[in-house]
mmCIF file of C-alpha atoms and ligand atoms in Angstrom:
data_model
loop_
_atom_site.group_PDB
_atom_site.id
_atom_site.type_symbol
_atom_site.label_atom_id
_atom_site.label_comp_id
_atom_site.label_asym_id
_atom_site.label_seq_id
_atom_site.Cartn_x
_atom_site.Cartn_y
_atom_site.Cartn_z
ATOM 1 C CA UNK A 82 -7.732 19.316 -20.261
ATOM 2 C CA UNK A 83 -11.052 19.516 -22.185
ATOM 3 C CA UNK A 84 -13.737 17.094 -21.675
ATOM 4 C CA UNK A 85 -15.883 16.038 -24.345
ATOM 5 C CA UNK A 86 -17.935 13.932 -25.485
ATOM 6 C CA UNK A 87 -15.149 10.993 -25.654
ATOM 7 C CA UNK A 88 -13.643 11.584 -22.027
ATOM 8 C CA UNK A 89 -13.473 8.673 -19.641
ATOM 9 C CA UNK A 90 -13.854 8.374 -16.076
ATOM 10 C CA UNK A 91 -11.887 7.007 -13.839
ATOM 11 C CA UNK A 92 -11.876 7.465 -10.461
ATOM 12 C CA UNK A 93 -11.255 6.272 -6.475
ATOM 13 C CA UNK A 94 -13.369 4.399 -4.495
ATOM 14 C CA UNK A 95 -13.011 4.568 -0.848
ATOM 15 C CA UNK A 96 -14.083 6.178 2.678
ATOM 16 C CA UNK A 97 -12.873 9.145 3.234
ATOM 17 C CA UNK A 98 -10.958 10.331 0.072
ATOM 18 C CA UNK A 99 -11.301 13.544 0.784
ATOM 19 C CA UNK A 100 -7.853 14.723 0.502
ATOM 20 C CA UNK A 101 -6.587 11.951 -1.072
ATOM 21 C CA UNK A 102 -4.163 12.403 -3.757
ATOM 22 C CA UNK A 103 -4.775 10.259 -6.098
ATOM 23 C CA UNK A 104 -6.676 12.290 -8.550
ATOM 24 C CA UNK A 105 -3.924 14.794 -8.419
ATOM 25 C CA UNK A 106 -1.134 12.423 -9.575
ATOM 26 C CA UNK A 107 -3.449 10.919 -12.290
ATOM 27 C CA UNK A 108 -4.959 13.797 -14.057
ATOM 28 C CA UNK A 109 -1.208 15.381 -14.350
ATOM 29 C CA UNK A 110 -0.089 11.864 -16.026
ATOM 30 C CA UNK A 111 -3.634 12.001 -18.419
ATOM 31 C CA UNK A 112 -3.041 15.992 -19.080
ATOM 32 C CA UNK A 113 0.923 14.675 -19.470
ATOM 33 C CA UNK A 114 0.152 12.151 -22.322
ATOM 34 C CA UNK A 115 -2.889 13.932 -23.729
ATOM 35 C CA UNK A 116 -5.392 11.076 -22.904
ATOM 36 C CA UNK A 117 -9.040 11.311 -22.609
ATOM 37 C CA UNK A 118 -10.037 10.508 -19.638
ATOM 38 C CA UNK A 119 -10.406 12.199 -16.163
ATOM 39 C CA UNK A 120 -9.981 10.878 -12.589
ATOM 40 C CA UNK A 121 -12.577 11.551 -9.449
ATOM 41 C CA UNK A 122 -12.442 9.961 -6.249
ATOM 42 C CA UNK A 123 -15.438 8.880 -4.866
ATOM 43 C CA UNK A 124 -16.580 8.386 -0.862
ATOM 44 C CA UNK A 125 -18.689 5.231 -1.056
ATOM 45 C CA UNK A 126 -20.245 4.095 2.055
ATOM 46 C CA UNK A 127 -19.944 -0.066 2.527
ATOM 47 C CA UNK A 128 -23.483 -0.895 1.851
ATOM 48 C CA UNK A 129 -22.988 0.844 -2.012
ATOM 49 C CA UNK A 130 -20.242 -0.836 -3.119
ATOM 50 C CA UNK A 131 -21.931 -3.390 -5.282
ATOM 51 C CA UNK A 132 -23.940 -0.437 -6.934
ATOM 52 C CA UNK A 133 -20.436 1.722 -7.297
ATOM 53 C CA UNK A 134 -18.489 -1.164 -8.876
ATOM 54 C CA UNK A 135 -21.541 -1.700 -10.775
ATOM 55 C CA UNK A 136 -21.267 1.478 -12.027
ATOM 56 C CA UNK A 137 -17.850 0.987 -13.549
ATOM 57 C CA UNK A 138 -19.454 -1.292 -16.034
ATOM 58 C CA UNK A 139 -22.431 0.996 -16.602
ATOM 59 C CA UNK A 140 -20.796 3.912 -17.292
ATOM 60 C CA UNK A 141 -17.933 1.924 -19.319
ATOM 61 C CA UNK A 142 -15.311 3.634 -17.155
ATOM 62 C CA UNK A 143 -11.991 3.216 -18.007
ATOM 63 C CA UNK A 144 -11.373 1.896 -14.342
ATOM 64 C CA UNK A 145 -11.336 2.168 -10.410
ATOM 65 C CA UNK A 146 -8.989 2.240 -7.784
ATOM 66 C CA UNK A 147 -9.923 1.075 -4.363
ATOM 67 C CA UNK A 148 -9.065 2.426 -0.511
ATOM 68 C CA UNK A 149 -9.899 1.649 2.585
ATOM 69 C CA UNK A 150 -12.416 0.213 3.606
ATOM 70 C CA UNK A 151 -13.138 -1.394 0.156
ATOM 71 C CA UNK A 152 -10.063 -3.121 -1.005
ATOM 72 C CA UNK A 153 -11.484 -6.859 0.328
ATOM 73 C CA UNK A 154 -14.978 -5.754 -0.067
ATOM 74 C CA UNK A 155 -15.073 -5.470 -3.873
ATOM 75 C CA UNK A 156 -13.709 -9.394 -4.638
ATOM 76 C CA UNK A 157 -16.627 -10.679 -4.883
ATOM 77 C CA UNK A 158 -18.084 -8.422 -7.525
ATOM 78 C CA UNK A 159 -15.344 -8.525 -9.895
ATOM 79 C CA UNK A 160 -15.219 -10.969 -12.932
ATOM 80 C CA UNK A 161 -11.541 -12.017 -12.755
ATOM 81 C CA UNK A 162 -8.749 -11.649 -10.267
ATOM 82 C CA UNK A 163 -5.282 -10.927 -10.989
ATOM 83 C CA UNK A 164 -2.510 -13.464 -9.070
ATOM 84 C CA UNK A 165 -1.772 -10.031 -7.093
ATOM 85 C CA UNK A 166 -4.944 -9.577 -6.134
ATOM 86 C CA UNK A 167 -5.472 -13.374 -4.303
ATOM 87 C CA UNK A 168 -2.391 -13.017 -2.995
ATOM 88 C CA UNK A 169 -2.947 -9.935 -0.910
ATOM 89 C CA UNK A 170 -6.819 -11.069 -0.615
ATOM 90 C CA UNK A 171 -7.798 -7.992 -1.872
ATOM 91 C CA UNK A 172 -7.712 -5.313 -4.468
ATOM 92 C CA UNK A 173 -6.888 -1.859 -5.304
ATOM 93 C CA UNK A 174 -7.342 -1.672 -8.449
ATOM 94 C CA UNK A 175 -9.961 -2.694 -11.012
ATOM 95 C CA UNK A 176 -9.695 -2.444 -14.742
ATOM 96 C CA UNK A 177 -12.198 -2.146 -17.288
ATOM 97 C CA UNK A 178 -11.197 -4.213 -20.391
ATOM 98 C CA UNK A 179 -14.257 -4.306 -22.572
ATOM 99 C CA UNK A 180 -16.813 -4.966 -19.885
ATOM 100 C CA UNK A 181 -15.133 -7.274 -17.659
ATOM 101 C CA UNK A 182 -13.994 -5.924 -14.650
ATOM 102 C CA UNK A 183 -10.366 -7.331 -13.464
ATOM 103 C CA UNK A 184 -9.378 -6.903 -10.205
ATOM 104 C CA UNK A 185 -5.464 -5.747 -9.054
ATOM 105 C CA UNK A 186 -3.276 -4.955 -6.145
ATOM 106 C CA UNK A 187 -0.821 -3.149 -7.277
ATOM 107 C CA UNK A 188 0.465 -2.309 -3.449
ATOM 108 C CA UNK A 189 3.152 -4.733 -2.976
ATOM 109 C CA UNK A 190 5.013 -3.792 -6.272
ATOM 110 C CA UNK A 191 4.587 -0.064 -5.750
ATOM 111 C CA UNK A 192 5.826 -0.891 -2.310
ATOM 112 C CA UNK A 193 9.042 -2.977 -3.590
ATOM 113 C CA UNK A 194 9.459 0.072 -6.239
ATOM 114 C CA UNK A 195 10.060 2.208 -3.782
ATOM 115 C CA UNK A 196 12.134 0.734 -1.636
ATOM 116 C CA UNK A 197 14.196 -0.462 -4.493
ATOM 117 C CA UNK A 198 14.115 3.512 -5.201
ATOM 118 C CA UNK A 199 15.144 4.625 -1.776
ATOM 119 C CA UNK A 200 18.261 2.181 -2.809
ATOM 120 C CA UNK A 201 17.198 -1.170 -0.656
ATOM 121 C CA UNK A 202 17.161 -4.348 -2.526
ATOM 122 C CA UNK A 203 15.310 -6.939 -0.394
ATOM 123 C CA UNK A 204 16.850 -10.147 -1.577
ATOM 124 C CA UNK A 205 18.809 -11.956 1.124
ATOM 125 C CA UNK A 206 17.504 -9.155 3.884
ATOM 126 C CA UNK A 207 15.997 -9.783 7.274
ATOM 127 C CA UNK A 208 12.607 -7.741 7.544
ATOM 128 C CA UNK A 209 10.710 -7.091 10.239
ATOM 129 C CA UNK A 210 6.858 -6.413 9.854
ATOM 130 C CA UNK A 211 4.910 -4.261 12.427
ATOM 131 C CA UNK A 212 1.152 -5.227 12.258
ATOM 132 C CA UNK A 213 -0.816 -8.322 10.441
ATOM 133 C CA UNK A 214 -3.657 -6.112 8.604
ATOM 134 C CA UNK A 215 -4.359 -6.301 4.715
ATOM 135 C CA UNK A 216 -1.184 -3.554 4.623
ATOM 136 C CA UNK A 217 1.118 -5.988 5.907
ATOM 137 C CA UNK A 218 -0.394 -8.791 4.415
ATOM 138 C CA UNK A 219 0.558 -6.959 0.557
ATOM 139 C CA UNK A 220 3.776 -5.784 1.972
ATOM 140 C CA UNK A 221 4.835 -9.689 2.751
ATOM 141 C CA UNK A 222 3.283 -11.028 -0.241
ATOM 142 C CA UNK A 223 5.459 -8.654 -2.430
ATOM 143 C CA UNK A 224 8.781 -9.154 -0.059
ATOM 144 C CA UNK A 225 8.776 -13.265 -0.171
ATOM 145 C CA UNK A 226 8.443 -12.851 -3.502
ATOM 146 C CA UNK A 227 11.229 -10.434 -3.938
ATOM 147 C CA UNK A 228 13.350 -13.221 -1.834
ATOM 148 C CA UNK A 229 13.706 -12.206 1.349
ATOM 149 C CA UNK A 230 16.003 -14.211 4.128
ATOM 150 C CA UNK A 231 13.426 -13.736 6.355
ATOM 151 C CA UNK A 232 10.051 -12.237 7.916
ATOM 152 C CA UNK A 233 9.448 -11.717 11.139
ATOM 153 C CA UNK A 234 5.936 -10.471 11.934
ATOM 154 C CA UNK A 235 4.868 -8.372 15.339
ATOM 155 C CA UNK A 236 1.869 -8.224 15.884
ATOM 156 C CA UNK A 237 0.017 -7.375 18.639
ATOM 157 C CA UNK A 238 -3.000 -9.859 17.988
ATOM 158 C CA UNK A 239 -0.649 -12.943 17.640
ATOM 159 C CA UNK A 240 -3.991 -15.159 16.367
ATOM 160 C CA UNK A 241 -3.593 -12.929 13.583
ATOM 161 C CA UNK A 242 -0.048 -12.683 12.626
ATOM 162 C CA UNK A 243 -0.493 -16.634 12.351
ATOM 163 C CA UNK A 244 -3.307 -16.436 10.331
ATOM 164 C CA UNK A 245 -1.311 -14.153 7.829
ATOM 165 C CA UNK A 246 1.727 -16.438 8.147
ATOM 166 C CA UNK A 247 -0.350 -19.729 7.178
ATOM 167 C CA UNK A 248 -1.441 -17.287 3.949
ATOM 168 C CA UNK A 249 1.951 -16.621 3.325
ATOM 169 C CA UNK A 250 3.032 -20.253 3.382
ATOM 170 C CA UNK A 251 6.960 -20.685 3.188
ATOM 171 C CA UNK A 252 6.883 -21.369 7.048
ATOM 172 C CA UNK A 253 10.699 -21.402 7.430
ATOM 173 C CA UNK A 254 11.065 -17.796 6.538
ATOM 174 C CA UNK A 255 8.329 -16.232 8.656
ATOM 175 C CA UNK A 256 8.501 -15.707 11.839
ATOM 176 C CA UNK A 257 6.218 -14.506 14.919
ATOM 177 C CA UNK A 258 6.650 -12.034 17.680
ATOM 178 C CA UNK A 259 4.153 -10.542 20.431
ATOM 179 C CA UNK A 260 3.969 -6.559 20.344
ATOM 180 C CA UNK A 261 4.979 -5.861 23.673
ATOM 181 C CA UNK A 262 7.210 -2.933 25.123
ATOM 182 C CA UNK A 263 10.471 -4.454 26.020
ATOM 183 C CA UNK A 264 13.103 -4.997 23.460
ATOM 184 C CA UNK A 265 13.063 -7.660 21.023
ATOM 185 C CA UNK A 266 16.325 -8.911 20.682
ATOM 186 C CA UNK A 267 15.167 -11.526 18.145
ATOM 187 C CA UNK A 268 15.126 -9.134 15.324
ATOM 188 C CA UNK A 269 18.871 -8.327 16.181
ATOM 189 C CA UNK A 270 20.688 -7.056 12.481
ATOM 190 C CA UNK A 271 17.643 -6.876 11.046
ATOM 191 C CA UNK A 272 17.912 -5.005 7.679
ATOM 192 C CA UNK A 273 14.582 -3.191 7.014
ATOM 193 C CA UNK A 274 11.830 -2.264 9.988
ATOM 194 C CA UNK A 275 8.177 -1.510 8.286
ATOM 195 C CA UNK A 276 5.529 -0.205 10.389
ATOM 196 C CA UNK A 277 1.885 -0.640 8.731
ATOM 197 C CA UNK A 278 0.142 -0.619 12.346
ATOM 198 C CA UNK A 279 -2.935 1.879 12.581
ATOM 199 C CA UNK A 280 -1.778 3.144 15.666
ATOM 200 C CA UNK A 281 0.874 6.059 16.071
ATOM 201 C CA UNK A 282 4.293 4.509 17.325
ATOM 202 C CA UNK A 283 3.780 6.734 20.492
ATOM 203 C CA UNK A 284 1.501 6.469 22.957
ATOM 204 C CA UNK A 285 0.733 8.153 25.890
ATOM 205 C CA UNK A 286 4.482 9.225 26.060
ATOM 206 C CA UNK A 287 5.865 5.562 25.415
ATOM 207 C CA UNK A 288 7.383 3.768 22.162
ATOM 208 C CA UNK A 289 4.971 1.279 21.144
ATOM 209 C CA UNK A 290 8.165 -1.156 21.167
ATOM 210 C CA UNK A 291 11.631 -1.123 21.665
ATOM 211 C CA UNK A 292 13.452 -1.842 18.455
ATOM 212 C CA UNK A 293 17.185 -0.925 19.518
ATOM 213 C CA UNK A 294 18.364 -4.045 18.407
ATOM 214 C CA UNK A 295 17.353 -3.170 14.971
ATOM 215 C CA UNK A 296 19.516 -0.102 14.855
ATOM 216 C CA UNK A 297 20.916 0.889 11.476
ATOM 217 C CA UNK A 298 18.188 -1.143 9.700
ATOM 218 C CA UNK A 299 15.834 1.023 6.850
ATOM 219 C CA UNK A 300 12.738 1.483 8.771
ATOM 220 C CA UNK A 301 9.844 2.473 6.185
ATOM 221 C CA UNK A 302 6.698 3.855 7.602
ATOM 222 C CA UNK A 303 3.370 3.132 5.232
ATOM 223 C CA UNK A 304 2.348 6.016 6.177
ATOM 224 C CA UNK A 305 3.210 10.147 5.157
ATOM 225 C CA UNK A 306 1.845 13.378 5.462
ATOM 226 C CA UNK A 307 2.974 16.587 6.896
ATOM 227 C CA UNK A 308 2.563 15.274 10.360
ATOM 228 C CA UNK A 309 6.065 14.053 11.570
ATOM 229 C CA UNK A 310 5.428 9.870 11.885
ATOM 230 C CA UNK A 311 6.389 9.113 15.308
ATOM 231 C CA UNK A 312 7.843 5.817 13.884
ATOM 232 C CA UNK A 313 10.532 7.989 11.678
ATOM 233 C CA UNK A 314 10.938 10.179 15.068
ATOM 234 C CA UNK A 315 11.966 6.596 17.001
ATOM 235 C CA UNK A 316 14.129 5.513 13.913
ATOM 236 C CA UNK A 317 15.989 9.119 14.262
ATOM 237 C CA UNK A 318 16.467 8.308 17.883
ATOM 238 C CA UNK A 319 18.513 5.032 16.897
ATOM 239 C CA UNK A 320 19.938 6.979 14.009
ATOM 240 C CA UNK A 321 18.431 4.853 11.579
ATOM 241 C CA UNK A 322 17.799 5.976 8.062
ATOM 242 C CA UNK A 323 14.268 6.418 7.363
ATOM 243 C CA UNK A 324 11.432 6.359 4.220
ATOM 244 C CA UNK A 325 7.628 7.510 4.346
ATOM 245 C CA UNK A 326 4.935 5.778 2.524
ATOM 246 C CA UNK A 327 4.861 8.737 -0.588
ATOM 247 C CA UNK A 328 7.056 6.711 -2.552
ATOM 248 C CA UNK A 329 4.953 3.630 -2.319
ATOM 249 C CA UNK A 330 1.802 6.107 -3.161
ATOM 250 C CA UNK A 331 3.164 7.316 -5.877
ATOM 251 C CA UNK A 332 4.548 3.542 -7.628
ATOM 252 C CA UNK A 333 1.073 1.900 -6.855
ATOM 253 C CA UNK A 334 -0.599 4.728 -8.358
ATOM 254 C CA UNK A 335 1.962 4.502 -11.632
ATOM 255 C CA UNK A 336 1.082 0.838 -11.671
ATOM 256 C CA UNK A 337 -2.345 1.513 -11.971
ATOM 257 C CA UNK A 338 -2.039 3.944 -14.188
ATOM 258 C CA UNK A 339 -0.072 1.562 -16.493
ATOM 259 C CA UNK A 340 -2.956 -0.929 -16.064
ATOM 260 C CA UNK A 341 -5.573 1.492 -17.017
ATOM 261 C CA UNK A 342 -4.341 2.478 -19.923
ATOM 262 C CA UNK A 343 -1.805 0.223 -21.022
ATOM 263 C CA UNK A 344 0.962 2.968 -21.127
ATOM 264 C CA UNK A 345 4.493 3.188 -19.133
ATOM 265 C CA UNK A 346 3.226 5.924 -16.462
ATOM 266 C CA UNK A 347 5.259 9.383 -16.109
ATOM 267 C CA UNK A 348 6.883 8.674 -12.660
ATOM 268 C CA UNK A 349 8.071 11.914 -12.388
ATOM 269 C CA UNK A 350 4.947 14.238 -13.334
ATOM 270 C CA UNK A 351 2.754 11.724 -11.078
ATOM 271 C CA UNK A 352 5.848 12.737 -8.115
ATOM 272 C CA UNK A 353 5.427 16.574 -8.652
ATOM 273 C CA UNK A 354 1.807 16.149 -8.522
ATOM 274 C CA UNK A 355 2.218 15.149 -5.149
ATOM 275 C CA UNK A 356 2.205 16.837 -1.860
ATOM 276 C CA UNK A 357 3.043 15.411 1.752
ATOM 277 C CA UNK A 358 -0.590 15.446 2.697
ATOM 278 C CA UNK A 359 -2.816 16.016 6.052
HETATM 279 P P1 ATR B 574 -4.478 -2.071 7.242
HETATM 280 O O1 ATR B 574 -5.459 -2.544 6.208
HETATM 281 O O2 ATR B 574 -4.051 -0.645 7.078
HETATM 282 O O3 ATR B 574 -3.328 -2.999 7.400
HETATM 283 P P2 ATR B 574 -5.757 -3.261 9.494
HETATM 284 O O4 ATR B 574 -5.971 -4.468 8.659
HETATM 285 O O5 ATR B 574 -6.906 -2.744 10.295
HETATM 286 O O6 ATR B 574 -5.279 -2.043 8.626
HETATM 287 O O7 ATR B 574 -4.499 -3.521 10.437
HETATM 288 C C1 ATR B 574 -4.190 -2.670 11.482
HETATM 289 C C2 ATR B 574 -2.959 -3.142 12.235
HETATM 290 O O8 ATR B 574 -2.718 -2.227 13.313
HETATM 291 C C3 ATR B 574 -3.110 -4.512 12.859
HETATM 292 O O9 ATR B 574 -1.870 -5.166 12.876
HETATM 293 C C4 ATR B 574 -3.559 -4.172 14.287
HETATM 294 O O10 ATR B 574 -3.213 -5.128 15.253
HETATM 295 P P3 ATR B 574 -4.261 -6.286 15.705
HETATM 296 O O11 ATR B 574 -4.132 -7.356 14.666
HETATM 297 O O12 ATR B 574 -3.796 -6.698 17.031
HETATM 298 O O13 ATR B 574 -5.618 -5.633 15.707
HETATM 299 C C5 ATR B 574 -2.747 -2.936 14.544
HETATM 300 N N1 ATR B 574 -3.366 -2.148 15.617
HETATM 301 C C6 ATR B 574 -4.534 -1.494 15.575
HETATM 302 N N2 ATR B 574 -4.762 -0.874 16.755
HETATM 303 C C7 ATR B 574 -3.702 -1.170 17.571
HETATM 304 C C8 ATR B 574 -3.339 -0.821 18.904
HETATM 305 N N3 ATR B 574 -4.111 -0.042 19.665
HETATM 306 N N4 ATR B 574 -2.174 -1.295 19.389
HETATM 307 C C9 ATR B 574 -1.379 -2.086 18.639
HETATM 308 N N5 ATR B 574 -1.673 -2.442 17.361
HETATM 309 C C10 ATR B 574 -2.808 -1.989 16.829
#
């Protein structure tokens, strides 16, 4: 791709990005479509954030997406927010129309993408949701609003999973259970198991929780890389079909792409561009 003097930037935002793959899958969609603009990822410590969204507007830059530990942090410097974006209470991607910086998350639909790709449709379904963090939080936002039966949230902070319910409103639907080691027959025929907990599903030796009763549910891990999740290793045990977070990598990332620069995103070039990472 040559860059001259009418390339854009656009770039990542976020602590580490080291080996993230974002600017991977969107150079190959900008070298795919012959478009003008470039994509860096950026490690910007907390107390520079103002000065790096800041410098989205300076440098006109086409726009931003934002990781962890950024995605809440940015709200307040952004001149509009998307509906997606005060849903999930935070944003991972910002847009540059004209000087005004909008703020995105485009999480939730990448996430319903993919599951919808894996060949899961979520309306009517049961779900169960490991964890109550901003992951989960975009993950519920996007599955109540694809229609879900029902929620039920484990979480080993219980304060917090009823925090995130009250968010999520639609009490009837959402439900609330301790992380603890023995079984949780509650969540008996439950359709899809996601784990967005920080933690590794095994530790020292033990399942974080026993989830036989959800046996021949989808369980999708937000996570992927090369390293074997040990929450698709547990969903082997029960012979459960499993799904990795690359898909939901990939359809955030063709969302944004879409929203920076108003074309449909090549799915497939972004897919090849990626690799099952650290
Ligand atoms: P993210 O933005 O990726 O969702 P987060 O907001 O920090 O990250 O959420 C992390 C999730 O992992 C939370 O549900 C957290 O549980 P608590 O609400 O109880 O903190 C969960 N988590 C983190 N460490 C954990 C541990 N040692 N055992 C169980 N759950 C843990």
């Amino acid at each position: 791709m040559e860059i001259n003097g009418q390339t854009r930037l656009a770039g990542l935002i976020g602590n580490p990005v080291l080996y993230s793959q974002s600017p991977a899958m969107h150079n190959a969609a900008f070298r795919h479509l012959n478009l003008p603009m470039v994509y860096v990822a950026f490690t910007v410590e907390a107390e520079r954030v103002p000065e790096a969204v800041a410098a989205v507007r300076a440098l006109n830059m086409v726009g931003v997406n934002i990781t962890v530990p950024h995605k809440e942090a940015v709200l307040p410097y952004l001149d509009q927010l998307d509906d997606s974006a005060l849903q999930c209470g935070a944003v991972n991607t910002i847009v540059n129309r004209d000087g005004k910086l909008i703020g995105y998350n485009t999480d939730g639909l990448g996430f319903l993408d993919s599951l919808r790709e894996a060949g899961f449709e979520p309306q009517d379904k049961d779900v169960v949701i490991l964890g109550a963090g901003g992951s989960a939080r975009a993950v519920a936002v996007a599955l109540l609003a694809a229609n879900v039966r029902s929620l039920t949230l484990i979480n080993r902070t219980v304060a917090k999973a009823e925090k995130l319910a009250e968010v999520l409103g639609t009490p009837e639907k959402v439900h609330i259970l301790p992380l603890r080691q023995h079984s949780a027959p509650e969540i008996k025929g439950a359709d899809l198991v996601v784990n967005t907990l920080s933690v590794p599903f095994l530790s020292q030796g033990k399942w974080l929780l026993d989830l036989s009763a959800a046996r021949g549910a989808l369980f999708y891990d937000l996570r992927y890389g090369k390293m074997p999740s040990a929450f698709l290793d547990y969903a082997q045990t029960l012979g459960s079909p499993q799904v990795d977070g690359l898909g939901m990598l990939l359809h955030q990332g063709a969302r944004a792409f879409s929203l920076f620069t108003g074309r449909e995103a090549p799915v497939e070039v972004m897919r090849q561009a990626l690799v099952p990472g650290p």
